[in-house]
Short mmCIF file of C-alpha atoms in Angstrom, two decimals:
data_model
loop_
_atom_site.label_atom_id
_atom_site.label_comp_id
_atom_site.label_asym_id
_atom_site.label_seq_id
_atom_site.Cartn_x
_atom_site.Cartn_y
_atom_site.Cartn_z
CA MET P 195 81.80 146.47 75.43
CA ARG P 196 80.23 149.83 76.27
CA ASN P 197 77.05 148.23 77.44
CA ALA P 198 76.84 148.70 81.23
CA ILE P 199 74.55 150.84 83.33
CA GLU P 200 74.47 151.69 87.06
CA PHE P 201 71.50 153.43 88.62
CA GLU P 202 69.56 154.00 91.80
CA VAL P 203 65.82 153.32 91.96
CA TYR P 204 63.66 154.41 94.88
CA GLY P 205 60.08 155.01 95.96
CA ASP P 206 57.68 155.19 98.88
CA TYR P 207 56.30 151.67 98.39
CA ALA P 208 57.07 148.50 96.44
CA LEU P 209 55.23 145.21 95.90
CA PHE P 210 57.33 142.38 94.49
CA THR P 211 54.57 139.83 94.87
CA ASP P 212 55.29 136.38 96.22
CA PRO P 213 52.94 134.27 94.01
CA LEU P 214 52.27 131.87 96.90
CA THR P 215 50.43 134.68 98.72
CA LYS P 216 48.01 135.58 95.91
CA MET P 217 45.41 133.01 96.96
CA GLY P 218 42.15 134.64 97.90
CA GLY P 219 43.18 138.07 96.64
CA GLU P 220 45.85 138.75 99.27
CA LYS P 221 49.34 139.84 98.24
CA LEU P 222 52.59 139.82 100.21
CA SER P 223 55.80 141.31 98.87
CA TYR P 224 59.10 139.50 98.76
CA GLN P 225 61.71 141.15 100.98
CA VAL P 226 63.80 142.17 97.97
CA PRO P 227 63.14 142.81 94.27
CA THR P 228 63.22 139.90 91.85
CA TYR P 229 65.48 139.74 88.82
CA GLN P 230 62.40 140.14 86.60
CA ALA P 231 61.21 143.25 88.46
CA LEU P 232 64.60 144.92 88.04
CA LYS P 233 64.72 143.87 84.38
CA GLY P 234 61.31 145.50 83.92
CA ILE P 235 62.64 148.72 85.48
CA VAL P 236 65.65 148.74 83.13
CA GLU P 237 63.34 148.11 80.16
CA SER P 238 61.23 151.08 81.26
CA ILE P 239 64.38 153.19 81.06
CA TYR P 240 65.06 151.96 77.51
CA TRP P 241 63.97 148.85 75.61
CA LYS P 242 64.43 147.46 72.13
CA PRO P 243 63.81 143.83 71.02
CA THR P 244 67.32 143.92 69.56
CA ILE P 245 68.93 143.77 73.00
CA LEU P 246 68.63 141.65 76.13
CA PHE P 247 69.24 143.19 79.54
CA ILE P 248 71.18 141.16 82.11
CA ILE P 249 70.83 142.23 85.76
CA ASP P 250 74.19 141.67 87.45
CA GLU P 251 73.52 142.71 91.05
CA VAL P 252 71.37 144.81 93.36
CA ARG P 253 72.34 146.57 96.57
CA VAL P 254 69.65 147.09 99.22
CA MET P 255 70.24 150.56 100.66
CA ASN P 256 67.40 150.96 103.20
CA SER P 257 66.23 148.64 105.95
CA ILE P 258 63.55 146.17 104.89
CA ARG P 259 60.23 147.36 106.33
CA MET P 260 56.68 146.36 105.48
CA GLU P 261 53.25 147.95 105.75
CA SER P 262 49.83 146.36 105.19
CA LYS P 263 46.96 148.21 103.54
CA GLY P 264 43.31 147.43 102.95
CA ILE P 265 42.70 147.51 99.18
CA ARG P 266 39.50 147.39 97.16
CA PRO P 267 40.47 145.59 93.92
CA ILE P 268 38.38 146.15 90.80
CA GLU P 269 35.66 143.50 90.53
CA TYR P 270 34.96 143.22 86.81
CA GLY P 271 31.93 141.02 87.47
CA GLY P 272 30.40 143.65 89.77
CA GLY P 273 30.23 143.81 93.55
CA ASN P 274 32.73 144.88 96.17
CA THR P 275 35.58 143.13 97.88
CA LEU P 276 38.37 143.93 100.32
CA ALA P 277 41.90 142.55 100.23
CA HIS P 278 45.01 143.13 102.28
CA TYR P 279 48.26 143.86 100.45
CA THR P 280 51.57 143.98 102.32
CA TYR P 281 54.01 146.42 100.73
CA LEU P 282 57.67 147.20 101.24
CA LYS P 283 58.02 150.74 102.57
CA ASP P 284 60.61 153.44 101.76
CA VAL P 285 62.73 151.40 99.36
CA ARG P 286 66.00 152.35 97.69
CA TYR P 287 68.23 150.11 95.59
CA GLN P 288 71.41 150.42 93.58
CA VAL P 289 71.43 148.28 90.43
CA ARG P 290 74.16 147.22 88.04
CA ALA P 291 73.15 145.79 84.66
CA HIS P 292 74.38 145.39 81.09
CA PHE P 293 72.94 144.46 77.73
CA VAL P 294 73.83 141.94 75.03
CA PHE P 295 72.43 141.54 71.55
CA ASN P 296 69.53 139.08 71.40
CA PRO P 297 70.90 135.98 69.64
CA HIS P 298 67.34 134.84 68.89
CA ARG P 299 66.64 137.96 66.81
CA PRO P 300 68.81 137.58 63.68
CA ASP P 301 66.08 139.52 61.84
CA LEU P 302 67.15 142.62 63.81
CA ALA P 303 70.84 142.45 62.95
CA PHE P 304 70.47 145.83 61.19
CA ASP P 305 69.88 147.44 64.62
CA ARG P 306 72.98 146.06 66.38
CA ASN P 307 74.83 149.28 67.06
CA GLU P 308 76.22 148.88 70.56
CA HIS P 309 77.63 152.41 70.87
CA LYS P 310 74.37 154.12 69.92
CA HIS P 311 72.19 151.85 72.08
CA HIS P 312 74.46 152.62 75.03
CA ASN P 313 74.25 156.37 74.45
CA ILE P 314 70.44 156.24 74.20
CA LEU P 315 70.33 154.14 77.38
CA LYS P 316 72.42 156.66 79.32
CA ARG P 317 70.42 159.62 78.05
CA SER P 318 67.16 157.88 78.91
CA LEU P 319 68.42 157.17 82.43
CA LYS P 320 69.35 160.81 82.98
CA ALA P 321 65.83 161.77 81.86
CA GLY P 322 64.25 159.40 84.40
CA GLY P 323 63.29 156.69 81.89
CA ARG P 324 61.32 156.59 78.64
CA ARG P 325 58.31 155.03 80.40
CA ASP P 326 56.92 155.27 83.92
CA ILE P 327 58.92 153.34 86.52
CA PHE P 328 56.99 150.91 88.73
CA LEU P 329 58.32 149.05 91.75
CA GLY P 330 56.73 145.67 91.15
CA THR P 331 53.20 146.91 90.49
CA ARG P 332 51.53 149.91 88.90
CA GLU P 333 50.40 151.59 92.12
CA CYS P 334 54.01 151.76 93.38
CA GLN P 335 55.63 154.64 91.50
CA GLY P 336 59.43 154.58 91.31
CA TYR P 337 62.15 156.99 90.26
CA VAL P 338 65.57 156.33 88.72
CA GLU P 339 68.79 158.30 88.49
CA PRO P 340 72.41 157.48 87.62
CA CYS P 341 74.74 156.41 90.44
CA VAL P 342 78.05 154.68 91.09
CA PHE P 343 77.31 151.19 92.36
CA GLY P 344 78.70 150.73 95.87
CA GLU P 345 78.92 154.39 96.78
CA GLY P 346 77.15 155.69 99.88
CA GLU P 347 76.21 153.94 103.10
CA GLY P 348 73.75 151.06 103.04
CA PHE P 349 71.83 149.61 105.98
CA TYR P 350 73.12 146.06 105.40
CA ASP P 351 76.75 146.89 104.57
CA ASP P 352 78.18 144.79 107.46
CA TYR P 353 75.18 142.55 108.07
CA GLY P 354 76.59 139.26 106.81
CA ASP P 355 74.60 136.67 104.89
CA ILE P 356 70.79 136.58 104.72
CA HIS P 357 69.29 133.50 103.05
CA LEU P 358 66.06 134.48 101.31
CA GLY P 359 64.68 131.03 100.51
CA THR P 360 63.13 130.02 97.20
CA MET P 361 62.10 132.99 95.08
CA VAL P 362 60.93 133.61 91.55
CA HIS P 363 63.95 134.63 89.48
CA GLY P 364 62.01 135.66 86.39
CA ILE P 365 60.02 134.72 83.30
CA ASN P 366 61.34 133.15 80.10
CA TYR P 367 59.72 134.53 76.95
CA PRO P 368 60.05 132.82 73.55
CA ASP P 369 61.91 135.69 71.85
CA GLU P 370 64.57 135.48 74.59
CA THR P 371 65.03 131.70 74.64
CA GLY P 372 64.18 130.49 71.12
CA ARG P 373 61.54 128.15 72.60
CA ASN P 374 57.85 128.75 71.87
CA GLU P 375 56.98 128.53 75.54
CA MET P 376 56.50 130.85 78.49
CA GLU P 377 58.37 129.57 81.56
CA VAL P 378 59.04 130.66 85.13
CA ARG P 379 62.46 130.40 86.77
CA LEU P 380 63.09 129.79 90.50
CA TRP P 381 66.27 130.17 92.56
CA ASN P 382 67.60 130.51 96.12
CA PRO P 383 69.31 133.90 96.55
CA VAL P 384 71.62 134.93 99.38
CA MET P 385 72.07 138.61 100.27
CA LYS P 386 75.67 139.25 101.35
CA ASN P 387 76.23 142.55 103.16
CA GLY P 388 73.24 144.01 101.36
CA ILE P 389 74.22 142.83 97.87
CA ILE P 390 72.52 140.11 95.82
CA GLN P 391 74.52 138.86 92.85
CA PHE P 392 72.14 137.37 90.30
CA ILE P 393 72.82 134.27 88.26
CA ARG P 394 71.99 134.58 84.57
CA PRO P 395 68.60 133.28 83.38
CA ASP P 396 70.23 130.40 81.51
CA GLN P 397 71.96 129.33 84.74
CA CYS P 398 68.66 128.71 86.58
CA THR P 399 68.13 124.99 87.03
CA HIS P 400 64.56 125.16 88.37
CA VAL P 401 62.38 126.06 85.38
CA ARG P 402 58.64 125.39 85.09
CA LYS P 403 56.59 125.62 81.88
CA ILE P 404 53.54 127.87 82.02
CA LYS P 405 52.04 127.83 78.51
CA LYS P 406 52.76 127.79 74.79
CA MET P 407 53.62 131.20 73.34
CA ASN P 408 54.92 132.50 70.02
CA PRO P 409 57.35 135.41 69.72
CA LYS P 410 56.16 138.73 68.31
CA HIS P 411 57.45 139.64 64.88
CA PHE P 412 59.72 142.69 64.52
CA ASP P 413 61.47 144.12 61.46
CA LYS P 414 62.36 147.46 59.86
CA THR P 415 58.66 148.23 59.29
CA ASN P 416 57.61 148.27 62.95
CA ILE P 417 60.68 149.41 64.96
CA GLU P 418 63.05 152.36 64.76
CA SER P 419 66.74 151.61 64.46
CA ALA P 420 69.15 152.97 67.07
CA ASP P 421 70.53 155.35 64.41
CA GLU P 422 67.09 156.90 63.77
CA LEU P 423 66.24 157.15 67.45
CA LEU P 424 69.57 158.75 68.41
CA ASN P 425 69.14 161.33 65.63
CA GLN P 426 65.73 162.22 67.05
CA LEU P 427 67.29 162.66 70.49
CA GLY P 428 69.90 165.06 69.19
CA GLY P 429 72.40 162.77 67.47
CA GLY P 430 76.07 162.43 68.20
CA GLY P 431 77.79 160.31 70.84
CA GLU P 432 79.41 160.72 74.23
#
């Protein structure tokens, strides 16, 4: 299938929040991006409910460094508060991903044109994404560009194995699982010479239910097909 994408994403700061550190308003970033954060970046490049993005692997290019900042979060009830957020600094990652058609969206079968989705995805990547790119949180602006996964020198190329402990893998949404529930997935990643190979969401054995949730309805009346969108972008294929 012509459904793969390889890109580099980088920025001055990133905050892939470890949920265990959010008590009391503090936030501490994981050392590496989560599957869900990278999936969100790919979906900012191009997203349609017709397709599901699978993150295959990430390569950490720069050394892992952190920096703490004093932040004044918005207090919607009034008043002032101060929190300390610990960010990753000067981050750069290479990412390899691919898409499949969402099996839980038979109502969108009319939009299953792999070739055109792939062309739109590549064009969107070259343009820097269809939406703003964020590295874990809105205040951490990111930038994307095409690359060849594995090219260039990375800080951890000959570093060996780094065990990262228990991390959040991602979130299960009902339109991606067929279950009317929102769930969180956990896993224990190992970074090998700077590369983390992700297991697929359905391979995660540690899954916790969060709440009941119903999928959003999509059909021809509220989404553009890949054919219409590609015509707007100039038509044709590559």
